[in-house]
Every structure is written in C-alpha cells, then in structure tokens.
Amino acid sequence: MTRFFVICSLFLGAFSGVNAASLQVNVQTKDGAAAENAVVSITPITLGLVLPEVENAATMTQKDTLFRPFVLPISVGTTVTFPNLDEFRHQVYSFSKPKRFELRLYGQDTTNTITFDKPGIVALGCNIHDNMLAFIYVSEAPLVGKTDVNGTLLLEGLPAGEYGLSVWHPDEKKGKAVPVTVTLDDAVQASALMTVDLRSVRREQQPPADEGY
C-alpha cells in the first residue's frame, strides 16, 4: 500500500495502486514572498483515478488562549473535535453561513464535536476571549491541504493524471486566485506555482493582552 501524505495539513489518507507520483505546490504572494496557511484544493481532471481515502475527522484545539491551528482545511462531511486544553473555559462560536454554531462555556472535562456538511469558509471566535481567531476551510475537492511556513505543500503517492488546483488564503483580497492545471507522470515529482494577492495587513491571532485569563 502506498501512503499519501499532506504536509502541514491535518489529513492523511492512503491509496492502493502501482503508478504513483508526487506533487509539490508552491504558493507565493504577488511580491514573491512565501504564503503560509494557503489552502490548496486538488480535483482530478483525468477520469477513473483511484484517489487516497480522506480522513473524516480533524481537531481544532484551544490552548494558551489561542486556536490551534490558525487555518484548518477539511473536506465536506468532516467531524471536527474542539478540545479545550486551557485551565479556564471557552465558548467557541461561528456566524459563518456554511456552519453557524455555538459551543457553550466548557472546560477541560468536556469534548465537543461539530460536523461540517457544507462547503465554505467558517470563521471561528470565542465569546470570552476576543483575541482568538481561526478559520476552517471546508472544501468540496476530494483532496485538500495547506502550505507550511515556506509556502509549500507536498503531496506524495498520487496516481498519475491531470489535476486542477485552486487556492484560498484568509488574507486574500476580493476575488479568487487563478486556478492552475498540472499533469503528474508515473513516479515523477511535478511542481506547481500559484500566486495569491494578499492584503497588506494580515489577520492574525494575538496572545491575550491580559495574562490574568
């Protein structure tokens, strides 16, 4: 069995096949800087490809009064667990159209889960701690991952064929980045370069100003 790895993503799958290739996706800003936390959705164009199985579970942790990770890419139908690893309580919520919900005040002794059954961008907040911010990107594509600090996403064990790639970033300006098409040959690594136009001021989580939380 050939394993399929998504680097810097919370999903791991597998696929059975003889011919396998790898794909390195590099995402950069219009200024040429590496774009961390860019979500790349991968959809096969070639018919009949046997794709890796997608994990239907993921985790969005609350620790040190922050969400971890800041960006979580998942596929439609994934159930996300929201563990609280802090010694105080949190109240997680989202007003985003794909999934409106609220997890009432809970501490370390409670486990909450939410299933994301519609595609789209879900922004998270905490009613108790205004500094907390995160995004869950729910993709309809069969494969999805995000870039690391170097703006790179590496996928291995893919069946050879043609794929369409689209990218999203929480700081992108209005309008979507241009999708690209890439062809993978047997046992050969292919690469793709994608560009996102980002705001000059980034939306980031900041540690709480009050250490008395």
PDB file of C-alpha atoms in Angstrom:
ATOM      1  CA  MET A   1       0.000   0.000   0.000  1.00  0.00           C
ATOM      2  CA  THR A   2       1.302   3.423  -0.958  1.00  0.00           C
ATOM      3  CA  ARG A   3       0.795   6.140   1.622  1.00  0.00           C
ATOM      4  CA  PHE A   4      -0.356   9.621   0.678  1.00  0.00           C
ATOM      5  CA  PHE A   5       0.924  12.489   2.789  1.00  0.00           C
ATOM      6  CA  VAL A   6      -0.272  16.070   3.004  1.00  0.00           C
ATOM      7  CA  ILE A   7       2.429  18.160   4.643  1.00  0.00           C
ATOM      8  CA  CYS A   8       1.217  20.842   7.108  1.00  0.00           C
ATOM      9  CA  SER A   9      -2.345  19.614   6.958  1.00  0.00           C
ATOM     10  CA  LEU A  10      -4.346  17.583   9.422  1.00  0.00           C
ATOM     11  CA  PHE A  11      -5.422  14.958   6.942  1.00  0.00           C
ATOM     12  CA  LEU A  12      -3.755  11.758   5.914  1.00  0.00           C
ATOM     13  CA  GLY A  13      -5.059   9.095   3.568  1.00  0.00           C
ATOM     14  CA  ALA A  14      -3.976   6.093   1.567  1.00  0.00           C
ATOM     15  CA  PHE A  15      -4.450   4.666  -1.867  1.00  0.00           C
ATOM     16  CA  SER A  16      -3.748   1.296  -3.435  1.00  0.00           C
ATOM     17  CA  GLY A  17      -2.048   1.416  -6.788  1.00  0.00           C
ATOM     18  CA  VAL A  18       1.153   0.748  -8.701  1.00  0.00           C
ATOM     19  CA  ASN A  19       1.732   4.020 -10.509  1.00  0.00           C
ATOM     20  CA  ALA A  20       2.301   6.877  -8.103  1.00  0.00           C
ATOM     21  CA  ALA A  21       3.665  10.388  -8.381  1.00  0.00           C
ATOM     22  CA  SER A  22       4.266  13.337  -6.095  1.00  0.00           C
ATOM     23  CA  LEU A  23       3.263  16.964  -6.404  1.00  0.00           C
ATOM     24  CA  GLN A  24       4.862  19.998  -4.788  1.00  0.00           C
ATOM     25  CA  VAL A  25       2.688  23.105  -4.727  1.00  0.00           C
ATOM     26  CA  ASN A  26       4.368  26.427  -4.013  1.00  0.00           C
ATOM     27  CA  VAL A  27       2.139  29.386  -3.154  1.00  0.00           C
ATOM     28  CA  GLN A  28       3.517  32.910  -3.143  1.00  0.00           C
ATOM     29  CA  THR A  29       2.250  36.456  -2.848  1.00  0.00           C
ATOM     30  CA  LYS A  30       2.341  38.866  -5.785  1.00  0.00           C
ATOM     31  CA  ASP A  31       5.569  40.216  -4.287  1.00  0.00           C
ATOM     32  CA  GLY A  32       7.152  36.758  -4.432  1.00  0.00           C
ATOM     33  CA  ALA A  33       7.043  36.047  -0.682  1.00  0.00           C
ATOM     34  CA  ALA A  34       6.067  32.626   0.654  1.00  0.00           C
ATOM     35  CA  ALA A  35       2.355  32.373   1.503  1.00  0.00           C
ATOM     36  CA  GLU A  36       1.885  30.323   4.668  1.00  0.00           C
ATOM     37  CA  ASN A  37      -1.591  28.971   5.546  1.00  0.00           C
ATOM     38  CA  ALA A  38      -2.763  28.913   1.933  1.00  0.00           C
ATOM     39  CA  VAL A  39      -5.357  26.179   1.404  1.00  0.00           C
ATOM     40  CA  VAL A  40      -4.940  24.189  -1.814  1.00  0.00           C
ATOM     41  CA  SER A  41      -7.848  22.110  -3.119  1.00  0.00           C
ATOM     42  CA  ILE A  42      -6.956  19.354  -5.596  1.00  0.00           C
ATOM     43  CA  THR A  43      -9.504  17.906  -8.019  1.00  0.00           C
ATOM     44  CA  PRO A  44      -8.693  15.216 -10.607  1.00  0.00           C
ATOM     45  CA  ILE A  45      -9.479  16.020 -14.221  1.00  0.00           C
ATOM     46  CA  THR A  46      -8.479  12.626 -15.583  1.00  0.00           C
ATOM     47  CA  LEU A  47     -11.385  10.206 -15.239  1.00  0.00           C
ATOM     48  CA  GLY A  48     -11.120   6.972 -13.292  1.00  0.00           C
ATOM     49  CA  LEU A  49      -8.288   7.895 -10.915  1.00  0.00           C
ATOM     50  CA  VAL A  50      -8.257   5.960  -7.639  1.00  0.00           C
ATOM     51  CA  LEU A  51      -7.638   8.686  -5.079  1.00  0.00           C
ATOM     52  CA  PRO A  52      -6.475   8.476  -1.475  1.00  0.00           C
ATOM     53  CA  GLU A  53      -9.100   7.959   1.189  1.00  0.00           C
ATOM     54  CA  VAL A  54      -9.788  11.140   3.109  1.00  0.00           C
ATOM     55  CA  GLU A  55      -9.874  11.204   6.899  1.00  0.00           C
ATOM     56  CA  ASN A  56     -13.297  12.360   8.108  1.00  0.00           C
ATOM     57  CA  ALA A  57     -12.034  13.656  11.457  1.00  0.00           C
ATOM     58  CA  ALA A  58      -9.907  16.667  12.459  1.00  0.00           C
ATOM     59  CA  THR A  59      -9.088  18.712  15.570  1.00  0.00           C
ATOM     60  CA  MET A  60      -9.242  22.432  16.401  1.00  0.00           C
ATOM     61  CA  THR A  61      -7.531  22.860  19.775  1.00  0.00           C
ATOM     62  CA  GLN A  62      -7.851  25.715  22.243  1.00  0.00           C
ATOM     63  CA  LYS A  63      -4.560  26.208  24.059  1.00  0.00           C
ATOM     64  CA  ASP A  64      -2.798  29.238  25.573  1.00  0.00           C
ATOM     65  CA  THR A  65      -5.909  31.304  24.736  1.00  0.00           C
ATOM     66  CA  LEU A  66      -5.404  30.627  21.029  1.00  0.00           C
ATOM     67  CA  PHE A  67      -6.938  28.376  18.413  1.00  0.00           C
ATOM     68  CA  ARG A  68      -4.541  25.816  17.000  1.00  0.00           C
ATOM     69  CA  PRO A  69      -4.204  25.635  14.033  1.00  0.00           C
ATOM     70  CA  PHE A  70      -4.988  29.111  12.733  1.00  0.00           C
ATOM     71  CA  VAL A  71      -6.238  27.589   9.444  1.00  0.00           C
ATOM     72  CA  LEU A  72      -7.741  24.093   9.263  1.00  0.00           C
ATOM     73  CA  PRO A  73      -8.507  22.645   5.800  1.00  0.00           C
ATOM     74  CA  ILE A  74     -11.061  19.819   5.754  1.00  0.00           C
ATOM     75  CA  SER A  75     -13.326  18.051   3.286  1.00  0.00           C
ATOM     76  CA  VAL A  76     -17.118  18.258   3.352  1.00  0.00           C
ATOM     77  CA  GLY A  77     -18.528  15.801   5.896  1.00  0.00           C
ATOM     78  CA  THR A  78     -15.567  16.002   8.285  1.00  0.00           C
ATOM     79  CA  THR A  79     -16.254  15.984  12.025  1.00  0.00           C
ATOM     80  CA  VAL A  80     -14.045  18.395  13.964  1.00  0.00           C
ATOM     81  CA  THR A  81     -13.288  17.977  17.675  1.00  0.00           C
ATOM     82  CA  PHE A  82     -12.805  21.125  19.769  1.00  0.00           C
ATOM     83  CA  PRO A  83     -10.754  20.187  22.858  1.00  0.00           C
ATOM     84  CA  ASN A  84     -10.077  22.838  25.484  1.00  0.00           C
ATOM     85  CA  LEU A  85      -6.545  22.408  26.860  1.00  0.00           C
ATOM     86  CA  ASP A  86      -6.636  25.599  28.926  1.00  0.00           C
ATOM     87  CA  GLU A  87      -7.387  25.695  32.647  1.00  0.00           C
ATOM     88  CA  PHE A  88     -10.240  28.129  32.046  1.00  0.00           C
ATOM     89  CA  ARG A  89     -13.377  27.879  29.960  1.00  0.00           C
ATOM     90  CA  HIS A  90     -14.004  28.878  26.351  1.00  0.00           C
ATOM     91  CA  GLN A  91     -17.155  29.497  24.333  1.00  0.00           C
ATOM     92  CA  VAL A  92     -16.462  28.818  20.663  1.00  0.00           C
ATOM     93  CA  TYR A  93     -18.828  30.166  18.014  1.00  0.00           C
ATOM     94  CA  SER A  94     -19.208  30.915  14.312  1.00  0.00           C
ATOM     95  CA  PHE A  95     -21.654  33.146  12.480  1.00  0.00           C
ATOM     96  CA  SER A  96     -20.443  31.952   9.066  1.00  0.00           C
ATOM     97  CA  LYS A  97     -23.163  30.820   6.656  1.00  0.00           C
ATOM     98  CA  PRO A  98     -21.739  27.325   5.936  1.00  0.00           C
ATOM     99  CA  LYS A  99     -21.940  26.434   9.660  1.00  0.00           C
ATOM    100  CA  ARG A 100     -23.449  28.640  12.346  1.00  0.00           C
ATOM    101  CA  PHE A 101     -22.937  27.179  15.815  1.00  0.00           C
ATOM    102  CA  GLU A 102     -22.067  27.933  19.425  1.00  0.00           C
ATOM    103  CA  LEU A 103     -20.326  25.683  21.942  1.00  0.00           C
ATOM    104  CA  ARG A 104     -21.479  26.960  25.314  1.00  0.00           C
ATOM    105  CA  LEU A 105     -18.935  27.589  28.076  1.00  0.00           C
ATOM    106  CA  TYR A 106     -16.887  24.444  28.619  1.00  0.00           C
ATOM    107  CA  GLY A 107     -13.596  23.441  30.205  1.00  0.00           C
ATOM    108  CA  GLN A 108     -11.080  20.625  30.034  1.00  0.00           C
ATOM    109  CA  ASP A 109     -13.557  17.968  31.122  1.00  0.00           C
ATOM    110  CA  THR A 110     -15.816  18.420  28.069  1.00  0.00           C
ATOM    111  CA  THR A 111     -15.397  17.266  24.474  1.00  0.00           C
ATOM    112  CA  ASN A 112     -17.371  18.988  21.724  1.00  0.00           C
ATOM    113  CA  THR A 113     -17.642  17.965  18.078  1.00  0.00           C
ATOM    114  CA  ILE A 114     -19.176  19.616  15.025  1.00  0.00           C
ATOM    115  CA  THR A 115     -19.719  18.026  11.589  1.00  0.00           C
ATOM    116  CA  PHE A 116     -19.183  20.398   8.676  1.00  0.00           C
ATOM    117  CA  ASP A 117     -21.570  19.255   5.953  1.00  0.00           C
ATOM    118  CA  LYS A 118     -21.494  22.285   3.646  1.00  0.00           C
ATOM    119  CA  PRO A 119     -18.565  23.795   1.729  1.00  0.00           C
ATOM    120  CA  GLY A 120     -17.263  27.250   2.513  1.00  0.00           C
ATOM    121  CA  ILE A 121     -15.217  29.342   4.921  1.00  0.00           C
ATOM    122  CA  VAL A 122     -16.061  29.137   8.624  1.00  0.00           C
ATOM    123  CA  ALA A 123     -14.545  31.862  10.809  1.00  0.00           C
ATOM    124  CA  LEU A 124     -14.208  30.962  14.496  1.00  0.00           C
ATOM    125  CA  GLY A 125     -14.199  33.156  17.575  1.00  0.00           C
ATOM    126  CA  CYS A 126     -14.512  32.879  21.347  1.00  0.00           C
ATOM    127  CA  ASN A 127     -17.155  34.859  23.240  1.00  0.00           C
ATOM    128  CA  ILE A 128     -14.848  35.092  26.258  1.00  0.00           C
ATOM    129  CA  HIS A 129     -11.519  35.897  24.587  1.00  0.00           C
ATOM    130  CA  ASP A 130     -11.714  38.434  21.763  1.00  0.00           C
ATOM    131  CA  ASN A 131      -8.132  37.786  20.647  1.00  0.00           C
ATOM    132  CA  MET A 132      -8.967  34.257  19.442  1.00  0.00           C
ATOM    133  CA  LEU A 133      -9.497  33.846  15.691  1.00  0.00           C
ATOM    134  CA  ALA A 134      -9.275  30.869  13.331  1.00  0.00           C
ATOM    135  CA  PHE A 135     -10.640  29.611  10.022  1.00  0.00           C
ATOM    136  CA  ILE A 136     -11.953  26.240   8.913  1.00  0.00           C
ATOM    137  CA  TYR A 137     -11.948  25.856   5.134  1.00  0.00           C
ATOM    138  CA  VAL A 138     -14.476  23.202   4.093  1.00  0.00           C
ATOM    139  CA  SER A 139     -13.617  22.003   0.603  1.00  0.00           C
ATOM    140  CA  GLU A 140     -15.688  20.061  -1.920  1.00  0.00           C
ATOM    141  CA  ALA A 141     -12.491  18.819  -3.552  1.00  0.00           C
ATOM    142  CA  PRO A 142     -11.503  15.205  -2.830  1.00  0.00           C
ATOM    143  CA  LEU A 143      -8.040  16.328  -1.662  1.00  0.00           C
ATOM    144  CA  VAL A 144      -7.164  19.414   0.372  1.00  0.00           C
ATOM    145  CA  GLY A 145      -4.133  20.643   2.305  1.00  0.00           C
ATOM    146  CA  LYS A 146      -2.349  23.829   3.344  1.00  0.00           C
ATOM    147  CA  THR A 147       1.082  25.349   2.875  1.00  0.00           C
ATOM    148  CA  ASP A 148       3.790  25.489   5.517  1.00  0.00           C
ATOM    149  CA  VAL A 149       5.900  28.475   6.592  1.00  0.00           C
ATOM    150  CA  ASN A 150       7.799  28.191   3.288  1.00  0.00           C
ATOM    151  CA  GLY A 151       4.608  28.387   1.254  1.00  0.00           C
ATOM    152  CA  THR A 152       4.949  24.721   0.257  1.00  0.00           C
ATOM    153  CA  LEU A 153       2.526  21.809   0.183  1.00  0.00           C
ATOM    154  CA  LEU A 154       3.898  18.363  -0.695  1.00  0.00           C
ATOM    155  CA  LEU A 155       1.646  15.502  -1.758  1.00  0.00           C
ATOM    156  CA  GLU A 156       3.003  12.010  -2.338  1.00  0.00           C
ATOM    157  CA  GLY A 157       1.545   8.758  -3.652  1.00  0.00           C
ATOM    158  CA  LEU A 158      -0.852  10.335  -6.142  1.00  0.00           C
ATOM    159  CA  PRO A 159      -1.992   8.381  -9.194  1.00  0.00           C
ATOM    160  CA  ALA A 160      -0.627   9.753 -12.458  1.00  0.00           C
ATOM    161  CA  GLY A 161      -3.001  12.013 -14.322  1.00  0.00           C
ATOM    162  CA  GLU A 162      -4.213  15.574 -14.724  1.00  0.00           C
ATOM    163  CA  TYR A 163      -5.364  17.660 -11.755  1.00  0.00           C
ATOM    164  CA  GLY A 164      -6.928  21.061 -11.216  1.00  0.00           C
ATOM    165  CA  LEU A 165      -5.658  23.170  -8.307  1.00  0.00           C
ATOM    166  CA  SER A 166      -7.378  26.094  -6.600  1.00  0.00           C
ATOM    167  CA  VAL A 167      -6.083  28.157  -3.676  1.00  0.00           C
ATOM    168  CA  TRP A 168      -7.599  30.214  -0.857  1.00  0.00           C
ATOM    169  CA  HIS A 169      -5.976  32.326   1.848  1.00  0.00           C
ATOM    170  CA  PRO A 170      -7.657  34.118   4.808  1.00  0.00           C
ATOM    171  CA  ASP A 171      -5.915  37.372   3.835  1.00  0.00           C
ATOM    172  CA  GLU A 172      -6.569  37.342   0.110  1.00  0.00           C
ATOM    173  CA  LYS A 173      -8.078  40.429  -1.481  1.00  0.00           C
ATOM    174  CA  LYS A 174     -11.533  40.358  -3.022  1.00  0.00           C
ATOM    175  CA  GLY A 175     -11.602  37.967  -5.940  1.00  0.00           C
ATOM    176  CA  LYS A 176     -10.263  34.457  -6.267  1.00  0.00           C
ATOM    177  CA  ALA A 177      -6.760  33.430  -7.255  1.00  0.00           C
ATOM    178  CA  VAL A 178      -6.361  31.933 -10.720  1.00  0.00           C
ATOM    179  CA  PRO A 179      -6.590  28.104 -10.653  1.00  0.00           C
ATOM    180  CA  VAL A 180      -3.941  26.022 -12.390  1.00  0.00           C
ATOM    181  CA  THR A 181      -3.747  22.613 -14.062  1.00  0.00           C
ATOM    182  CA  VAL A 182      -0.902  20.158 -13.554  1.00  0.00           C
ATOM    183  CA  THR A 183      -0.107  16.749 -15.070  1.00  0.00           C
ATOM    184  CA  LEU A 184       1.576  14.033 -13.000  1.00  0.00           C
ATOM    185  CA  ASP A 185       3.630  11.299 -14.650  1.00  0.00           C
ATOM    186  CA  ASP A 186       4.381   7.911 -13.117  1.00  0.00           C
ATOM    187  CA  ALA A 187       6.923   8.087 -10.272  1.00  0.00           C
ATOM    188  CA  VAL A 188       7.928  11.638 -11.193  1.00  0.00           C
ATOM    189  CA  GLN A 189       7.617  14.705  -8.996  1.00  0.00           C
ATOM    190  CA  ALA A 190       5.784  17.609 -10.567  1.00  0.00           C
ATOM    191  CA  SER A 191       5.606  21.137  -9.244  1.00  0.00           C
ATOM    192  CA  ALA A 192       3.064  23.914  -9.490  1.00  0.00           C
ATOM    193  CA  LEU A 193       3.354  27.608  -8.657  1.00  0.00           C
ATOM    194  CA  MET A 194       0.302  29.548  -7.515  1.00  0.00           C
ATOM    195  CA  THR A 195       0.018  33.235  -6.637  1.00  0.00           C
ATOM    196  CA  VAL A 196      -2.326  34.940  -4.176  1.00  0.00           C
ATOM    197  CA  ASP A 197      -2.961  38.667  -3.840  1.00  0.00           C
ATOM    198  CA  LEU A 198      -2.946  39.396  -0.103  1.00  0.00           C
ATOM    199  CA  ARG A 199      -3.893  42.410   1.992  1.00  0.00           C
ATOM    200  CA  SER A 200      -1.016  44.446   3.346  1.00  0.00           C
ATOM    201  CA  VAL A 201      -2.339  43.963   6.900  1.00  0.00           C
ATOM    202  CA  ARG A 202      -2.716  40.317   7.892  1.00  0.00           C
ATOM    203  CA  ARG A 203      -5.487  38.906  10.085  1.00  0.00           C
ATOM    204  CA  GLU A 204      -3.703  37.033  12.847  1.00  0.00           C
ATOM    205  CA  GLN A 205      -4.359  35.751  16.313  1.00  0.00           C
ATOM    206  CA  GLN A 206      -2.540  37.638  19.009  1.00  0.00           C
ATOM    207  CA  PRO A 207      -1.737  36.372  22.508  1.00  0.00           C
ATOM    208  CA  PRO A 208      -4.131  37.850  25.084  1.00  0.00           C
ATOM    209  CA  ALA A 209      -3.120  41.222  26.467  1.00  0.00           C
ATOM    210  CA  ASP A 210      -4.377  40.244  29.921  1.00  0.00           C
ATOM    211  CA  GLU A 211      -2.308  37.445  31.439  1.00  0.00           C
ATOM    212  CA  GLY A 212      -4.957  37.036  34.111  1.00  0.00           C
ATOM    213  CA  TYR A 213      -7.278  34.924  31.963  1.00  0.00           C
TER     214      TYR A 213
END
